[in-house]
JSON list of C-alpha atoms in Angstrom, two decimals:
[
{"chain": "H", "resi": 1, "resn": "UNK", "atom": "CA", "xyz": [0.00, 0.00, 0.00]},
{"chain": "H", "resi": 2, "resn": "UNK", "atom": "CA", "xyz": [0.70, 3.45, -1.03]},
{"chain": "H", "resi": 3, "resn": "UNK", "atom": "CA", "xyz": [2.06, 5.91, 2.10]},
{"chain": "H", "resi": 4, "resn": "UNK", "atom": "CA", "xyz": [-0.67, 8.72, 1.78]},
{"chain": "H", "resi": 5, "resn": "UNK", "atom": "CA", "xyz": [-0.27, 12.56, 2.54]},
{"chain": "H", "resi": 6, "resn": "UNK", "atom": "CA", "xyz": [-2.00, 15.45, 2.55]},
{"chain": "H", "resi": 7, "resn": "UNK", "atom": "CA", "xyz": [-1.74, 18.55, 0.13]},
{"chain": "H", "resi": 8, "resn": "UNK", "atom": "CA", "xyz": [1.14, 21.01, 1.94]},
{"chain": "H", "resi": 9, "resn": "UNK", "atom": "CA", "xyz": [2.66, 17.84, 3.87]},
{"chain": "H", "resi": 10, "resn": "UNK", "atom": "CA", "xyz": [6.11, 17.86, 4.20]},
{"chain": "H", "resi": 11, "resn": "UNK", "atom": "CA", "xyz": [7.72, 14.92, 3.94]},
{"chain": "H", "resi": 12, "resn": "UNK", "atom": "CA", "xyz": [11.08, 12.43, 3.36]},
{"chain": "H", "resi": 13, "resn": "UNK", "atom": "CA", "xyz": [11.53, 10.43, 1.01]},
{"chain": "H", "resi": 14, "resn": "UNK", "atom": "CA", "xyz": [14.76, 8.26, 1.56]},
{"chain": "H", "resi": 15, "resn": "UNK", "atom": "CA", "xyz": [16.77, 5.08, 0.56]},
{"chain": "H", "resi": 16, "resn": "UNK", "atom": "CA", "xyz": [19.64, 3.17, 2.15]},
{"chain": "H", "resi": 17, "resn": "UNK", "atom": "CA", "xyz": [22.14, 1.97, 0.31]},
{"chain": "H", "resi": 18, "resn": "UNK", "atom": "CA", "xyz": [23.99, -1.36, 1.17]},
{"chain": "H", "resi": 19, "resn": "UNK", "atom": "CA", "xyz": [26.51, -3.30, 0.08]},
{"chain": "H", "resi": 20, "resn": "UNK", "atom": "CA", "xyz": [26.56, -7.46, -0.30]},
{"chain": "H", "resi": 21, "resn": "UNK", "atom": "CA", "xyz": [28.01, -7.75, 2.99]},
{"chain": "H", "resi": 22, "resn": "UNK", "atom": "CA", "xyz": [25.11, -5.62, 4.72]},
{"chain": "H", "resi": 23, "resn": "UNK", "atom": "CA", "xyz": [27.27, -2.78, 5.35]},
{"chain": "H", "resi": 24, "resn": "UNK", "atom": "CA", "xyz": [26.20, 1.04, 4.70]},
{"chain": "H", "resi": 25, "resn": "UNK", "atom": "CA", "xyz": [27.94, 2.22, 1.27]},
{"chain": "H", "resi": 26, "resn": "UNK", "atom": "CA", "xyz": [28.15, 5.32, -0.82]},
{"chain": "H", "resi": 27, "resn": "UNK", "atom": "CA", "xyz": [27.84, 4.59, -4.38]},
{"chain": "H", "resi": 28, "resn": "UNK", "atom": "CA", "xyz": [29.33, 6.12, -6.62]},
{"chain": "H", "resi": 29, "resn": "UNK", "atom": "CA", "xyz": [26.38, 8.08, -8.31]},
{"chain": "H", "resi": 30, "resn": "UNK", "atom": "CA", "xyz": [22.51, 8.30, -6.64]},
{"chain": "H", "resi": 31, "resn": "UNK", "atom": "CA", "xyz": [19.82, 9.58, -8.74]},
{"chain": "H", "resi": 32, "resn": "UNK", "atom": "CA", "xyz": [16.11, 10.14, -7.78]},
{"chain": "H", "resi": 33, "resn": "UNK", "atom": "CA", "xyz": [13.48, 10.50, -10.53]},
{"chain": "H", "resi": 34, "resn": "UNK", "atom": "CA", "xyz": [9.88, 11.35, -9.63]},
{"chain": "H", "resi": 35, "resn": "UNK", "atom": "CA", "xyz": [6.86, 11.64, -11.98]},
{"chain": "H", "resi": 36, "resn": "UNK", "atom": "CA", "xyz": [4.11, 14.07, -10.84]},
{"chain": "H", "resi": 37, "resn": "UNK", "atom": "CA", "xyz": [0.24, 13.25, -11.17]},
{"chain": "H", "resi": 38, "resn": "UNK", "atom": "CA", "xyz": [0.66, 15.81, -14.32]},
{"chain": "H", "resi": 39, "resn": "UNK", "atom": "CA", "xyz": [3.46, 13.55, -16.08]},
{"chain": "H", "resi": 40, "resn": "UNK", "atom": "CA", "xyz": [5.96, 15.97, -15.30]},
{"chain": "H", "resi": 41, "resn": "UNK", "atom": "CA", "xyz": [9.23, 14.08, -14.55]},
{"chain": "H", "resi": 42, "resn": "UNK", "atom": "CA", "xyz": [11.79, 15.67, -11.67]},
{"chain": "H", "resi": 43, "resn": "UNK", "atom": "CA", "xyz": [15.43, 14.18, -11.54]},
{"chain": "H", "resi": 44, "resn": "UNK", "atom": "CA", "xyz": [17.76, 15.16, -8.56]},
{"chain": "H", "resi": 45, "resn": "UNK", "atom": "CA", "xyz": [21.48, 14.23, -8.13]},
{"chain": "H", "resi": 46, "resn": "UNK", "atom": "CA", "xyz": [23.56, 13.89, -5.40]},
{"chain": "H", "resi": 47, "resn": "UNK", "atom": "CA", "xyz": [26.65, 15.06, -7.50]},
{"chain": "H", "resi": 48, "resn": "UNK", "atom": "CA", "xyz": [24.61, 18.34, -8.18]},
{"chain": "H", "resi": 49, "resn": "UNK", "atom": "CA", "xyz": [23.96, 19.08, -4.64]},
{"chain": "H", "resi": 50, "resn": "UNK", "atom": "CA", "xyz": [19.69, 18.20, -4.60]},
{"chain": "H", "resi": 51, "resn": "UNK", "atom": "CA", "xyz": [20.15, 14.90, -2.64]},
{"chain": "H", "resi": 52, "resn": "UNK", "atom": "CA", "xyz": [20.92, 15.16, 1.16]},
{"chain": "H", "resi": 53, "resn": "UNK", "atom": "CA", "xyz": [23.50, 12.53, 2.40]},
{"chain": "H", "resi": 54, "resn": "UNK", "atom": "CA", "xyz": [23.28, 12.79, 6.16]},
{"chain": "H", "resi": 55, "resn": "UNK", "atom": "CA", "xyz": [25.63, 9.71, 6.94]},
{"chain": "H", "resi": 56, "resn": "UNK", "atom": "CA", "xyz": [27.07, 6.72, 4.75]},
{"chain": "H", "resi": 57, "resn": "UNK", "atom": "CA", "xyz": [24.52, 5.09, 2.54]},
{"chain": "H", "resi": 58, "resn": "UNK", "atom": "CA", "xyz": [21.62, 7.39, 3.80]},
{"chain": "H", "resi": 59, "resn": "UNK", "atom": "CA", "xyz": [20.17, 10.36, 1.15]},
{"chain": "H", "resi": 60, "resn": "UNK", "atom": "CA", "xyz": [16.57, 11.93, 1.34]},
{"chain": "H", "resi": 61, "resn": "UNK", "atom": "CA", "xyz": [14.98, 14.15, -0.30]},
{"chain": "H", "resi": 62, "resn": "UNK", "atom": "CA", "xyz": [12.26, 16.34, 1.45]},
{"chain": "H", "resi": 63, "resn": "UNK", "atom": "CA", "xyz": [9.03, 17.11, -0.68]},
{"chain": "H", "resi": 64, "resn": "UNK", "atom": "CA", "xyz": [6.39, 19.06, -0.30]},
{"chain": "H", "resi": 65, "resn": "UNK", "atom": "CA", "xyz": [2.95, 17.62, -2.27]},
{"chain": "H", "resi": 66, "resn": "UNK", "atom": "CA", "xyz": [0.95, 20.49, -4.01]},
{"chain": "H", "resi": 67, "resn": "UNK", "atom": "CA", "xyz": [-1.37, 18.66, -6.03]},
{"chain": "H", "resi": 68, "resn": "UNK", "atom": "CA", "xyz": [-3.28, 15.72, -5.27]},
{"chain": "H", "resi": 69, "resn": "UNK", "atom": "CA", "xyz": [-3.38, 12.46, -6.89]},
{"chain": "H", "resi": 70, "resn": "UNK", "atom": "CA", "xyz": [-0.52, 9.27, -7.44]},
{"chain": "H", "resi": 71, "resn": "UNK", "atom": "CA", "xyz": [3.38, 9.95, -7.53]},
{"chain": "H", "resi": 72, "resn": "UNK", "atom": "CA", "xyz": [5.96, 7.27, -8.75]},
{"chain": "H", "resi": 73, "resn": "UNK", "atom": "CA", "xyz": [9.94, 7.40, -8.00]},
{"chain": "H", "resi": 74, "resn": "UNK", "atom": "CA", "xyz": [12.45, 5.74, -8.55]},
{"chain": "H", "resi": 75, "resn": "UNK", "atom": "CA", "xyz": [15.79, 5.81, -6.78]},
{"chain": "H", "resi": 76, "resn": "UNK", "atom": "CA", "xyz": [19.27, 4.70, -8.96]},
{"chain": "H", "resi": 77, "resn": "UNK", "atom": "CA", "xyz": [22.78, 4.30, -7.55]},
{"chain": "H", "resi": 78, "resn": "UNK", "atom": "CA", "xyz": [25.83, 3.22, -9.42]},
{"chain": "H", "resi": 79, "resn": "UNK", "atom": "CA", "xyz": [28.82, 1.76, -7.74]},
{"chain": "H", "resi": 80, "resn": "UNK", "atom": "CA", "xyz": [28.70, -0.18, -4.57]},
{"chain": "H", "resi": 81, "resn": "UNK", "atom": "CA", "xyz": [25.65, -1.21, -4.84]},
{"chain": "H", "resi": 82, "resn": "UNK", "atom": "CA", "xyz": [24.42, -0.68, -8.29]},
{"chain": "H", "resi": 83, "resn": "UNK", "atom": "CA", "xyz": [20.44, -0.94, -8.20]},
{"chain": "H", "resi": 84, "resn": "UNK", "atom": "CA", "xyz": [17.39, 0.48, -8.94]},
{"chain": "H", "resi": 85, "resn": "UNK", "atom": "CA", "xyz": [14.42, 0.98, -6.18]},
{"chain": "H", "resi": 86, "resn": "UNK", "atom": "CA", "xyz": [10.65, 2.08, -7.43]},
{"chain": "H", "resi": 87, "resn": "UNK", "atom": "CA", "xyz": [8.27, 3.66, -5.18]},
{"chain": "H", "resi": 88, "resn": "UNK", "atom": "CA", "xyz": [4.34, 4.80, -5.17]},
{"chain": "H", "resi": 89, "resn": "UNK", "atom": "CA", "xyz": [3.13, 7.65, -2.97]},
{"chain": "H", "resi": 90, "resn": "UNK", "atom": "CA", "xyz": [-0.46, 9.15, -2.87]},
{"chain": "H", "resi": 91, "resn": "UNK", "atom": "CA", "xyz": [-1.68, 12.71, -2.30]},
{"chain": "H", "resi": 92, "resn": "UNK", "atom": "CA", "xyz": [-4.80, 13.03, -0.94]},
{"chain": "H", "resi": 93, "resn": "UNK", "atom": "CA", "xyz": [-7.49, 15.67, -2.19]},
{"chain": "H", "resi": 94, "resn": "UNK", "atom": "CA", "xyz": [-8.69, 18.37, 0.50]},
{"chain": "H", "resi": 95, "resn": "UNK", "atom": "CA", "xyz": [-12.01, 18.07, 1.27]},
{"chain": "H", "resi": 96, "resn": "UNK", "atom": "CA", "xyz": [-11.82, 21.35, 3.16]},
{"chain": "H", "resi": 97, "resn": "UNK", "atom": "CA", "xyz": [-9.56, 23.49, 0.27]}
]
């Protein structure tokens, strides 16, 4: 199931990274992609700075929802560990705005 949030929620989205031993890594590139409910498609890159990295194999973005409706992301790392994560997020209309 779908986390759910309202319209003007603030929120994290985040990933840990691991390598095949179980241990915290940094790869060597982390990308997140996320597609709005218009289509529009938002990229952020640690290497650029738009990707928090509080400790080793931890990054978030925070994101505030605007629009209500369904949200897919994906996260992508190369390196140690190369993978690919997808995610589903909902937000919900207002019934008050």
């Amino acid at each position: 199931m779908a986390d759910v949030f309202d319209i003007g929620d603030e929120f994290r989205i985040s990933i840990q990274f691991r390598d095949a031993n179980g241990a915290l890594s940094d790869p060597s590139t982390v990308k997140l992609t996320l597609r709005s409910v218009t289509g529009i498609i938002a990229v952020w890159d640690y290497a650029d700075g738009s990707l928090t990295k509080p400790s080793v194999g931890n990054y978030y973005r925070d994101y505030t929802g605007q629009l209500s409706g369904d949200y897919w992301g994906r996260w992508e790392s190369v390196g140690n560990p190369t993978l690919a994560e997808e995610f589903h997020f909902r937000i919900r209309e207002s019934k008050v705005l």
